Amino acid sequence: MSKAKEYSWMTKDRLMLYTFVTLAILAIITSALWWPITYKGWSLGLTLALTCLIAVSVAVVLDYALSLVMKDRGPSNTMSAAVFGLIVALSYSLGIPVMKTVDVLPLVAPDAFTYVAAISAVGVVLFKKIQGLLGRKYVNPAAAAKILVLIPFLYEVLLPKDHSAMINLKAPVGYGAPTYFAETVQSCYGNPESPADVFWSLFMVKYHGWPGGASSLAVIVLGLCLFIITRKYIKWRITAAYLATTVIMSLIMTGVYGGDAALRLMFHLFLGSSIFLAFFMATDPATTPLTHCGQCIFGAGLGVLTVLVQTYMNFLGGSILALVIMNLTSPILDKVGLKKPAEAKLEKKLPKARSFEKVKTYQCMRCGACMEVCPHNLSPILIKEAFEKGNSDALRGLSAALCDGCGNCTFVCPSRIDLRNFTLRAKASIR
Ligand code: SF4
Ligand code: SF4
């Protein structure tokens, strides 16, 4: 029998399991909050529960089927597919039919089921599996698939026939004339009366839009719990930078257009698409930058773009478009803020260790953990990529020769990639 090996306690499966449990709790909370709301005989809570079931089933079954067809591309990744399915369902706009776009988007059952299934299928096949063949994922699969499947409706969302009926952010936002912004928000999310009602809707429970963001409070509490448990493996800096930039941008927009600063701020921060995306989509490791500095720039860019899209394109779920645009900058941001390689051996704190009898390997998920534990500040994942491309100049630029074979990078990798082996071979290749 082979000897058990010691690795960091965190594996990709475990990371996905924690994320799945967090998202499932969020789905249950929203489902319960939305259960009493009905439209044409369908409870909104039941609609959400069914969309979750459909999206997860489609994703898991397709992931398994594709893993049989593409055997050489690694094993099936059931937990990752299940997480993807839940994200698809929780980012699919559902709602009570008072929203002006209800005639345009398939927001209610049973149409919503077909679209959620289509987004899940397109996302797994095109943006998870086929995009994965490119060596890295360039855009968030759930966001890109949603935009692709809903393209026929985007025209109406971005250019609605009756613009005057939409919330207009290029104006003072307030609780009365001239824009009646708060009343419009409330007509979409609940029942208006006072500023406290608006705050309650946006922060505690709203009944329209992304189910994942129905309760901003639930998203924040659950998101923070996930960040604390998985802190070395999750890109929480993106969320922090995104939220901070959204605050700054909201204040700038209030300076430009006037109105109630707190109301504009609450709207941009706690809109279902913004708050859910900030905690559960913007941090997707595969499509975001590796370095801390790159992650902060990514989050800030996402905040700026989101507010601009929401203000000037009248696309209130604009964070999803902003996310896809920012994803495309990740290959550049990967190189921003790389630590300077050090000849001296630095002390690095490693996560808790566990013994593993069987070692299951996956493709790199770009969590960046290997870059944090190298005692010489090397970037093992970038060295591996350069080595596989036979790029000796890049290997020299990354100071691969400084690797002393300590194995810290292999120890922490949740995908269990033997990075030590790659870096030592890379070192030998440039001697
Ligand atoms: S094996 Fe090499 S690249 Fe990996 S952590 Fe140790 S010194 Fe750094
Ligand atoms: S190779 Fe590095 S970035 Fe990729 S999964 Fe492993 S630790 Fe994360």
Short mmCIF file of C-alpha atoms and ligand atoms in Angstrom, two decimals:
data_model
loop_
_atom_site.label_atom_id
_atom_site.label_comp_id
_atom_site.label_asym_id
_atom_site.label_seq_id
_atom_site.Cartn_x
_atom_site.Cartn_y
_atom_site.Cartn_z
CA MET A 1 0.00 0.00 0.00
CA SER A 2 1.34 3.45 -0.89
CA LYS A 3 2.34 5.75 1.95
CA ALA A 4 -0.08 8.56 2.88
CA LYS A 5 1.09 12.00 1.78
CA GLU A 6 0.93 15.23 3.74
CA TYR A 7 -0.71 18.25 2.15
CA SER A 8 -2.58 21.35 3.18
CA TRP A 9 -5.99 20.46 4.61
CA MET A 10 -7.68 22.36 1.78
CA THR A 11 -8.52 20.55 -1.45
CA LYS A 12 -10.41 21.84 -4.43
CA ASP A 13 -13.31 19.51 -3.59
CA ARG A 14 -13.45 20.81 -0.02
CA LEU A 15 -13.36 24.42 -1.20
CA MET A 16 -16.23 23.71 -3.58
CA LEU A 17 -18.15 21.87 -0.86
CA TYR A 18 -17.95 24.88 1.50
CA THR A 19 -19.02 27.20 -1.31
CA PHE A 20 -21.89 24.90 -2.24
CA VAL A 21 -23.15 24.70 1.35
CA THR A 22 -22.99 28.50 1.68
CA LEU A 23 -24.90 29.02 -1.56
CA ALA A 24 -27.44 26.34 -0.64
CA ILE A 25 -28.15 28.10 2.68
CA LEU A 26 -28.60 31.36 0.77
CA ALA A 27 -31.00 29.66 -1.67
CA ILE A 28 -33.02 28.22 1.24
CA ILE A 29 -33.23 31.62 2.96
CA THR A 30 -34.40 33.37 -0.23
CA SER A 31 -36.82 30.59 -1.03
CA ALA A 32 -38.37 30.92 2.43
CA LEU A 33 -38.57 34.73 2.19
CA TRP A 34 -40.14 34.55 -1.27
CA TRP A 35 -42.50 31.63 -0.60
CA PRO A 36 -45.61 33.74 0.21
CA ILE A 37 -45.28 35.82 -3.00
CA THR A 38 -47.32 34.29 -5.82
CA TYR A 39 -47.94 35.08 -9.47
CA LYS A 40 -50.26 33.10 -11.77
CA GLY A 41 -50.40 30.33 -9.18
CA TRP A 42 -46.63 30.00 -8.84
CA SER A 43 -45.01 30.75 -5.51
CA LEU A 44 -41.83 32.77 -6.10
CA GLY A 45 -40.04 30.72 -3.44
CA LEU A 46 -41.05 27.46 -5.14
CA THR A 47 -39.94 28.88 -8.50
CA LEU A 48 -36.52 29.58 -7.03
CA ALA A 49 -36.25 26.12 -5.43
CA LEU A 50 -37.10 24.51 -8.79
CA THR A 51 -34.68 26.71 -10.76
CA CYS A 52 -31.90 25.70 -8.33
CA LEU A 53 -32.74 22.03 -8.78
CA ILE A 54 -32.87 22.34 -12.57
CA ALA A 55 -29.65 24.35 -12.91
CA VAL A 56 -27.66 22.06 -10.59
CA SER A 57 -28.97 18.86 -12.23
CA VAL A 58 -28.20 20.08 -15.74
CA ALA A 59 -24.68 21.20 -14.72
CA VAL A 60 -23.78 18.01 -12.83
CA VAL A 61 -25.13 15.61 -15.48
CA LEU A 62 -23.44 17.48 -18.34
CA ASP A 63 -20.16 17.77 -16.43
CA TYR A 64 -20.17 14.01 -15.85
CA ALA A 65 -21.10 13.22 -19.47
CA LEU A 66 -18.38 15.52 -20.80
CA SER A 67 -15.79 14.03 -18.46
CA LEU A 68 -16.51 10.63 -20.05
CA VAL A 69 -16.12 12.08 -23.54
CA MET A 70 -13.01 14.16 -22.69
CA LYS A 71 -11.27 11.58 -20.48
CA ASP A 72 -7.79 13.04 -21.01
CA ARG A 73 -8.90 16.43 -19.63
CA GLY A 74 -9.23 15.18 -16.09
CA PRO A 75 -11.96 13.65 -13.91
CA SER A 76 -15.51 14.93 -13.52
CA ASN A 77 -15.78 17.80 -11.08
CA THR A 78 -19.17 17.26 -9.48
CA MET A 79 -18.84 19.79 -6.65
CA SER A 80 -17.59 22.51 -8.98
CA ALA A 81 -20.49 21.82 -11.39
CA ALA A 82 -22.98 21.91 -8.51
CA VAL A 83 -21.61 25.27 -7.33
CA PHE A 84 -21.85 26.57 -10.89
CA GLY A 85 -25.49 25.43 -11.14
CA LEU A 86 -26.41 27.22 -7.92
CA ILE A 87 -24.70 30.42 -9.08
CA VAL A 88 -26.65 30.26 -12.35
CA ALA A 89 -29.95 29.90 -10.48
CA LEU A 90 -29.16 32.55 -7.89
CA SER A 91 -28.09 35.06 -10.55
CA TYR A 92 -31.12 34.50 -12.78
CA SER A 93 -33.54 37.42 -12.38
CA LEU A 94 -36.90 36.36 -11.00
CA GLY A 95 -39.55 38.63 -9.67
CA ILE A 96 -42.99 39.86 -8.99
CA PRO A 97 -44.50 41.32 -12.13
CA VAL A 98 -44.51 44.96 -11.05
CA MET A 99 -41.05 45.45 -12.52
CA LYS A 100 -41.29 47.34 -15.78
CA THR A 101 -39.26 44.76 -17.67
CA VAL A 102 -41.60 41.91 -16.78
CA ASP A 103 -43.07 41.86 -20.26
CA VAL A 104 -39.61 41.67 -21.72
CA LEU A 105 -37.65 39.14 -19.67
CA PRO A 106 -38.79 35.61 -18.80
CA LEU A 107 -38.83 36.42 -15.10
CA VAL A 108 -41.49 34.00 -13.96
CA ALA A 109 -42.32 30.29 -14.03
CA PRO A 110 -42.55 28.24 -16.16
CA ASP A 111 -40.47 30.18 -18.80
CA ALA A 112 -37.76 30.84 -16.25
CA PHE A 113 -37.08 27.08 -15.95
CA THR A 114 -36.24 26.74 -19.65
CA TYR A 115 -33.88 29.70 -19.60
CA VAL A 116 -32.10 28.60 -16.43
CA ALA A 117 -31.58 25.13 -17.93
CA ALA A 118 -30.24 26.71 -21.14
CA ILE A 119 -27.82 28.99 -19.24
CA SER A 120 -26.59 26.07 -17.16
CA ALA A 121 -26.02 23.89 -20.24
CA VAL A 122 -24.30 26.62 -22.29
CA GLY A 123 -22.18 27.56 -19.28
CA VAL A 124 -20.91 24.02 -18.64
CA VAL A 125 -20.27 23.10 -22.27
CA LEU A 126 -18.98 26.35 -23.71
CA PHE A 127 -17.57 28.35 -20.82
CA LYS A 128 -16.41 25.65 -18.41
CA LYS A 129 -15.30 22.70 -20.55
CA ILE A 130 -14.46 24.18 -23.96
CA GLN A 131 -13.03 27.38 -22.49
CA GLY A 132 -10.97 25.17 -20.13
CA LEU A 133 -9.27 23.62 -23.17
CA LEU A 134 -7.62 27.00 -23.83
CA GLY A 135 -5.46 26.43 -20.76
CA ARG A 136 -7.26 29.02 -18.66
CA LYS A 137 -10.76 30.45 -18.38
CA TYR A 138 -11.08 34.01 -19.61
CA VAL A 139 -14.63 34.87 -18.57
CA ASN A 140 -16.84 33.86 -15.68
CA PRO A 141 -18.89 30.90 -17.04
CA ALA A 142 -22.16 31.83 -15.29
CA ALA A 143 -21.97 35.50 -16.29
CA ALA A 144 -20.94 34.85 -19.90
CA ALA A 145 -23.57 32.13 -20.39
CA LYS A 146 -26.32 34.34 -18.98
CA ILE A 147 -25.40 37.21 -21.29
CA LEU A 148 -25.19 34.86 -24.29
CA VAL A 149 -28.52 33.13 -23.68
CA LEU A 150 -30.34 36.38 -22.90
CA ILE A 151 -28.89 38.35 -25.84
CA PRO A 152 -32.30 38.48 -27.56
CA PHE A 153 -33.62 40.34 -24.49
CA LEU A 154 -30.63 42.60 -23.89
CA TYR A 155 -31.71 45.02 -26.57
CA GLU A 156 -34.95 45.63 -24.72
CA VAL A 157 -33.21 45.91 -21.36
CA LEU A 158 -30.64 48.41 -22.60
CA LEU A 159 -32.98 50.29 -24.91
CA PRO A 160 -36.47 49.89 -23.43
CA LYS A 161 -39.26 51.37 -25.49
CA ASP A 162 -40.37 53.55 -22.63
CA HIS A 163 -37.29 55.06 -21.04
CA SER A 164 -39.31 57.48 -18.97
CA ALA A 165 -40.75 54.52 -17.05
CA MET A 166 -37.32 53.30 -15.96
CA ILE A 167 -35.30 54.35 -12.96
CA ASN A 168 -33.01 57.12 -14.12
CA LEU A 169 -29.72 57.52 -12.33
CA LYS A 170 -28.58 60.47 -14.46
CA ALA A 171 -30.61 62.74 -12.22
CA PRO A 172 -30.93 63.55 -8.53
CA VAL A 173 -32.17 60.44 -6.74
CA GLY A 174 -34.55 61.03 -3.88
CA TYR A 175 -37.79 60.32 -2.12
CA GLY A 176 -39.98 62.75 -4.07
CA ALA A 177 -40.12 64.88 -7.19
CA PRO A 178 -38.60 65.18 -9.68
CA THR A 179 -37.52 61.54 -10.09
CA TYR A 180 -39.41 59.58 -7.45
CA PHE A 181 -36.46 57.26 -7.47
CA ALA A 182 -37.21 55.71 -4.10
CA GLU A 183 -40.81 55.01 -5.03
CA THR A 184 -39.75 53.29 -8.23
CA VAL A 185 -37.23 51.20 -6.34
CA GLN A 186 -39.87 50.26 -3.84
CA SER A 187 -42.41 49.40 -6.51
CA CYS A 188 -39.93 46.84 -7.74
CA TYR A 189 -38.84 45.57 -4.36
CA GLY A 190 -41.68 45.98 -1.90
CA ASN A 191 -44.08 48.63 -0.72
CA PRO A 192 -42.93 52.19 -0.29
CA GLU A 193 -43.55 54.73 2.35
CA SER A 194 -40.55 56.02 4.20
CA PRO A 195 -36.76 56.04 3.80
CA ALA A 196 -36.71 53.26 6.41
CA ASP A 197 -38.85 51.11 4.09
CA VAL A 198 -36.44 51.64 1.24
CA PHE A 199 -33.50 50.71 3.45
CA TRP A 200 -35.39 47.64 4.70
CA SER A 201 -36.03 46.49 1.13
CA LEU A 202 -32.53 47.01 -0.14
CA PHE A 203 -30.76 45.60 2.89
CA MET A 204 -33.10 43.01 4.44
CA VAL A 205 -35.39 41.59 1.73
CA LYS A 206 -36.37 42.51 -1.79
CA TYR A 207 -38.75 40.61 -4.05
CA HIS A 208 -37.30 41.14 -7.46
CA GLY A 209 -34.06 40.57 -9.34
CA TRP A 210 -31.26 38.15 -8.51
CA PRO A 211 -32.53 35.71 -5.86
CA GLY A 212 -28.98 35.42 -4.56
CA GLY A 213 -29.13 39.07 -3.53
CA ALA A 214 -32.69 39.05 -2.17
CA SER A 215 -31.33 39.65 1.31
CA SER A 216 -28.14 41.71 1.32
CA LEU A 217 -27.74 40.94 5.01
CA ALA A 218 -27.78 37.17 4.37
CA VAL A 219 -25.25 37.54 1.54
CA ILE A 220 -22.88 39.57 3.72
CA VAL A 221 -23.10 37.24 6.74
CA LEU A 222 -22.73 34.03 4.71
CA GLY A 223 -20.08 35.53 2.42
CA LEU A 224 -17.97 36.63 5.38
CA CYS A 225 -18.26 33.17 6.97
CA LEU A 226 -17.01 31.58 3.74
CA PHE A 227 -14.16 34.08 3.50
CA ILE A 228 -13.05 33.36 7.07
CA ILE A 229 -13.06 29.58 6.60
CA THR A 230 -11.31 29.61 3.21
CA ARG A 231 -9.30 32.81 3.63
CA LYS A 232 -5.99 31.67 2.13
CA TYR A 233 -7.75 30.30 -0.93
CA ILE A 234 -10.39 32.90 -1.69
CA LYS A 235 -9.82 36.26 -3.36
CA TRP A 236 -11.61 38.40 -0.77
CA ARG A 237 -9.57 41.49 -1.75
CA ILE A 238 -11.68 41.74 -4.92
CA THR A 239 -14.86 42.03 -2.86
CA ALA A 240 -13.32 44.61 -0.51
CA ALA A 241 -12.02 46.74 -3.40
CA TYR A 242 -15.31 46.42 -5.28
CA LEU A 243 -17.45 47.55 -2.36
CA ALA A 244 -15.09 50.40 -1.42
CA THR A 245 -14.99 51.66 -5.02
CA THR A 246 -18.77 51.45 -5.31
CA VAL A 247 -19.06 53.71 -2.26
CA ILE A 248 -16.63 56.24 -3.78
CA MET A 249 -18.33 56.14 -7.19
CA SER A 250 -21.78 56.57 -5.63
CA LEU A 251 -20.57 59.65 -3.77
CA ILE A 252 -19.03 61.06 -6.96
CA MET A 253 -22.30 60.50 -8.83
CA THR A 254 -24.21 62.24 -6.05
CA GLY A 255 -21.75 65.13 -6.36
CA VAL A 256 -22.46 65.28 -10.10
CA TYR A 257 -26.24 64.80 -10.09
CA GLY A 258 -27.26 65.70 -6.54
CA GLY A 259 -30.04 64.05 -4.56
CA ASP A 260 -29.84 61.79 -1.55
CA ALA A 261 -26.33 60.34 -1.21
CA ALA A 262 -27.39 57.52 1.14
CA LEU A 263 -30.16 56.37 -1.20
CA ARG A 264 -27.89 56.26 -4.26
CA LEU A 265 -25.23 54.52 -2.21
CA MET A 266 -27.65 51.90 -0.86
CA PHE A 267 -28.97 51.26 -4.33
CA HIS A 268 -25.56 50.65 -5.91
CA LEU A 269 -24.27 48.63 -2.96
CA PHE A 270 -27.29 46.49 -2.18
CA LEU A 271 -28.82 45.91 -5.59
CA GLY A 272 -29.20 42.12 -5.80
CA SER A 273 -26.80 41.79 -8.69
CA SER A 274 -24.10 43.91 -7.02
CA ILE A 275 -24.06 42.35 -3.58
CA PHE A 276 -24.34 38.73 -4.74
CA LEU A 277 -21.79 39.24 -7.48
CA ALA A 278 -19.37 40.93 -5.05
CA PHE A 279 -19.24 37.92 -2.73
CA PHE A 280 -19.87 34.92 -4.96
CA MET A 281 -19.03 35.69 -8.59
CA ALA A 282 -16.34 38.36 -8.64
CA THR A 283 -14.10 36.12 -6.54
CA ASP A 284 -14.19 33.18 -9.00
CA PRO A 285 -10.52 32.10 -8.83
CA ALA A 286 -10.24 30.86 -12.41
CA THR A 287 -11.14 34.14 -14.11
CA THR A 288 -9.54 36.70 -11.77
CA PRO A 289 -5.95 37.90 -11.24
CA LEU A 290 -3.38 35.91 -9.27
CA THR A 291 -1.59 38.74 -7.45
CA HIS A 292 -3.01 40.73 -4.52
CA CYS A 293 -2.36 44.00 -6.30
CA GLY A 294 -4.04 42.69 -9.47
CA GLN A 295 -7.04 41.59 -7.40
CA CYS A 296 -7.43 45.07 -5.85
CA ILE A 297 -7.25 46.74 -9.29
CA PHE A 298 -9.73 44.18 -10.61
CA GLY A 299 -12.20 44.90 -7.79
CA ALA A 300 -11.82 48.66 -8.18
CA GLY A 301 -12.31 48.46 -11.97
CA LEU A 302 -15.39 46.32 -11.43
CA GLY A 303 -16.85 48.93 -9.05
CA VAL A 304 -16.19 51.82 -11.45
CA LEU A 305 -17.61 49.95 -14.45
CA THR A 306 -20.67 48.74 -12.54
CA VAL A 307 -21.72 52.24 -11.47
CA LEU A 308 -21.04 53.64 -14.96
CA VAL A 309 -23.05 50.88 -16.67
CA GLN A 310 -25.93 51.26 -14.22
CA THR A 311 -25.94 55.05 -14.56
CA TYR A 312 -25.32 55.62 -18.24
CA MET A 313 -26.73 52.47 -19.86
CA ASN A 314 -29.70 52.18 -17.52
CA PHE A 315 -28.71 48.52 -17.16
CA LEU A 316 -29.43 48.02 -13.47
CA GLY A 317 -27.93 44.53 -13.31
CA GLY A 318 -24.87 46.01 -15.06
CA SER A 319 -22.39 44.38 -12.69
CA ILE A 320 -22.59 41.18 -14.77
CA LEU A 321 -21.46 43.01 -17.91
CA ALA A 322 -18.76 44.80 -15.91
CA LEU A 323 -17.56 41.44 -14.59
CA VAL A 324 -17.13 39.91 -18.03
CA ILE A 325 -15.23 43.00 -19.22
CA MET A 326 -12.94 42.96 -16.16
CA ASN A 327 -12.35 39.19 -16.53
CA LEU A 328 -10.70 39.92 -19.86
CA THR A 329 -8.10 42.10 -18.10
CA SER A 330 -7.00 39.26 -15.78
CA PRO A 331 -4.14 37.93 -17.96
CA ILE A 332 -2.59 41.43 -17.79
CA LEU A 333 -3.34 41.95 -14.10
CA ASP A 334 -1.74 38.56 -13.30
CA LYS A 335 1.61 40.26 -13.78
CA VAL A 336 0.87 43.39 -11.76
CA GLY A 337 2.41 43.40 -8.28
CA LEU A 338 4.39 40.15 -8.52
CA LYS A 339 6.64 39.87 -5.49
CA LYS A 340 10.34 40.46 -6.08
CA PRO A 341 12.14 37.08 -6.04
CA ALA A 342 14.50 36.84 -3.08
CA GLU A 343 17.76 34.90 -2.84
CA ALA A 344 17.50 34.76 0.94
CA LYS A 345 15.10 32.13 2.30
CA LEU A 346 12.08 33.84 3.84
CA GLU A 347 9.95 32.37 6.64
CA LYS A 348 6.45 31.40 5.35
CA LYS A 349 3.46 30.29 7.41
CA LEU A 350 1.79 27.18 6.00
CA PRO A 351 -1.82 26.08 6.49
CA LYS A 352 -2.71 23.08 8.66
CA ALA A 353 -1.50 19.74 7.28
CA ARG A 354 -3.44 16.51 6.73
CA SER A 355 -2.48 13.05 5.54
CA PHE A 356 -4.05 11.88 2.30
CA GLU A 357 -4.12 8.21 1.27
CA LYS A 358 -5.26 9.02 -2.24
CA VAL A 359 -4.27 12.15 -4.11
CA LYS A 360 -6.77 13.37 -6.70
CA THR A 361 -5.37 16.01 -9.07
CA TYR A 362 -7.22 18.75 -10.94
CA GLN A 363 -6.44 21.52 -13.38
CA CYS A 364 -5.11 24.68 -11.72
CA MET A 365 -7.94 26.76 -10.29
CA ARG A 366 -5.74 29.92 -10.12
CA CYS A 367 -6.23 30.49 -6.43
CA GLY A 368 -2.73 31.96 -6.13
CA ALA A 369 -1.96 30.06 -2.89
CA CYS A 370 1.33 28.68 -4.26
CA MET A 371 2.61 32.23 -4.77
CA GLU A 372 2.12 33.09 -1.11
CA VAL A 373 4.20 30.32 0.42
CA CYS A 374 7.35 30.29 -1.68
CA PRO A 375 10.27 31.21 0.61
CA HIS A 376 11.94 32.91 -2.36
CA ASN A 377 8.85 34.85 -3.47
CA LEU A 378 8.66 32.88 -6.72
CA SER A 379 5.45 32.38 -8.70
CA PRO A 380 5.29 28.58 -9.11
CA ILE A 381 2.15 28.59 -11.24
CA LEU A 382 3.61 31.12 -13.69
CA ILE A 383 6.88 29.14 -13.78
CA LYS A 384 4.92 25.98 -14.59
CA GLU A 385 3.06 27.74 -17.41
CA ALA A 386 6.26 29.19 -18.87
CA PHE A 387 8.00 25.80 -18.60
CA GLU A 388 5.16 24.06 -20.43
CA LYS A 389 5.43 26.63 -23.22
CA GLY A 390 9.22 26.15 -23.33
CA ASN A 391 9.67 29.89 -22.71
CA SER A 392 13.20 30.13 -21.27
CA ASP A 393 13.22 33.93 -21.26
CA ALA A 394 10.08 34.00 -19.12
CA LEU A 395 11.62 31.40 -16.78
CA ARG A 396 14.68 33.59 -16.31
CA GLY A 397 12.46 36.64 -15.79
CA LEU A 398 10.59 34.70 -13.10
CA SER A 399 13.92 33.74 -11.44
CA ALA A 400 13.09 30.02 -11.58
CA ALA A 401 16.75 29.31 -10.80
CA LEU A 402 16.15 30.41 -7.18
CA CYS A 403 13.88 27.41 -6.45
CA ASP A 404 15.40 25.28 -3.69
CA GLY A 405 12.85 22.47 -3.99
CA CYS A 406 11.32 23.03 -0.55
CA GLY A 407 7.90 21.80 -1.77
CA ASN A 408 5.79 24.46 -0.03
CA CYS A 409 3.98 25.19 -3.30
CA THR A 410 2.99 21.55 -3.82
CA PHE A 411 1.94 21.29 -0.17
CA VAL A 412 -0.61 24.13 -0.40
CA CYS A 413 -1.98 23.51 -3.89
CA PRO A 414 -5.68 22.56 -3.54
CA SER A 415 -5.56 21.05 -7.05
CA ARG A 416 -2.62 18.87 -5.91
CA ILE A 417 -0.36 19.86 -8.79
CA ASP A 418 3.27 18.80 -8.24
CA LEU A 419 4.61 22.32 -8.64
CA ARG A 420 7.94 21.47 -6.98
CA ASN A 421 8.61 18.98 -9.75
CA PHE A 422 7.81 21.58 -12.44
CA THR A 423 9.90 24.35 -10.89
CA LEU A 424 12.92 22.05 -10.42
CA ARG A 425 12.67 20.86 -14.01
CA ALA A 426 12.28 24.48 -15.14
CA LYS A 427 15.39 25.39 -13.13
CA ALA A 428 17.36 22.59 -14.76
CA SER A 429 16.19 23.65 -18.21
CA ILE A 430 17.69 27.14 -17.96
CA ARG A 431 21.08 26.17 -16.54
S1 SF4 B 1 9.58 24.25 -4.39
FE1 SF4 B 1 10.60 26.03 -5.30
S2 SF4 B 1 8.92 27.24 -6.20
FE2 SF4 B 1 7.99 25.81 -4.75
S3 SF4 B 1 7.85 26.94 -2.86
FE3 SF4 B 1 9.79 25.84 -2.77
S4 SF4 B 1 11.28 27.24 -3.58
FE4 SF4 B 1 9.31 28.05 -4.14
S1 SF4 B 2 -1.08 25.74 -8.99
FE1 SF4 B 2 -1.09 27.50 -7.58
S2 SF4 B 2 -2.72 28.81 -8.36
FE2 SF4 B 2 -3.02 26.76 -9.28
S3 SF4 B 2 -4.44 25.71 -7.91
FE3 SF4 B 2 -2.38 25.18 -7.26
S4 SF4 B 2 -1.92 26.68 -5.66
FE4 SF4 B 2 -3.66 27.48 -6.79
#
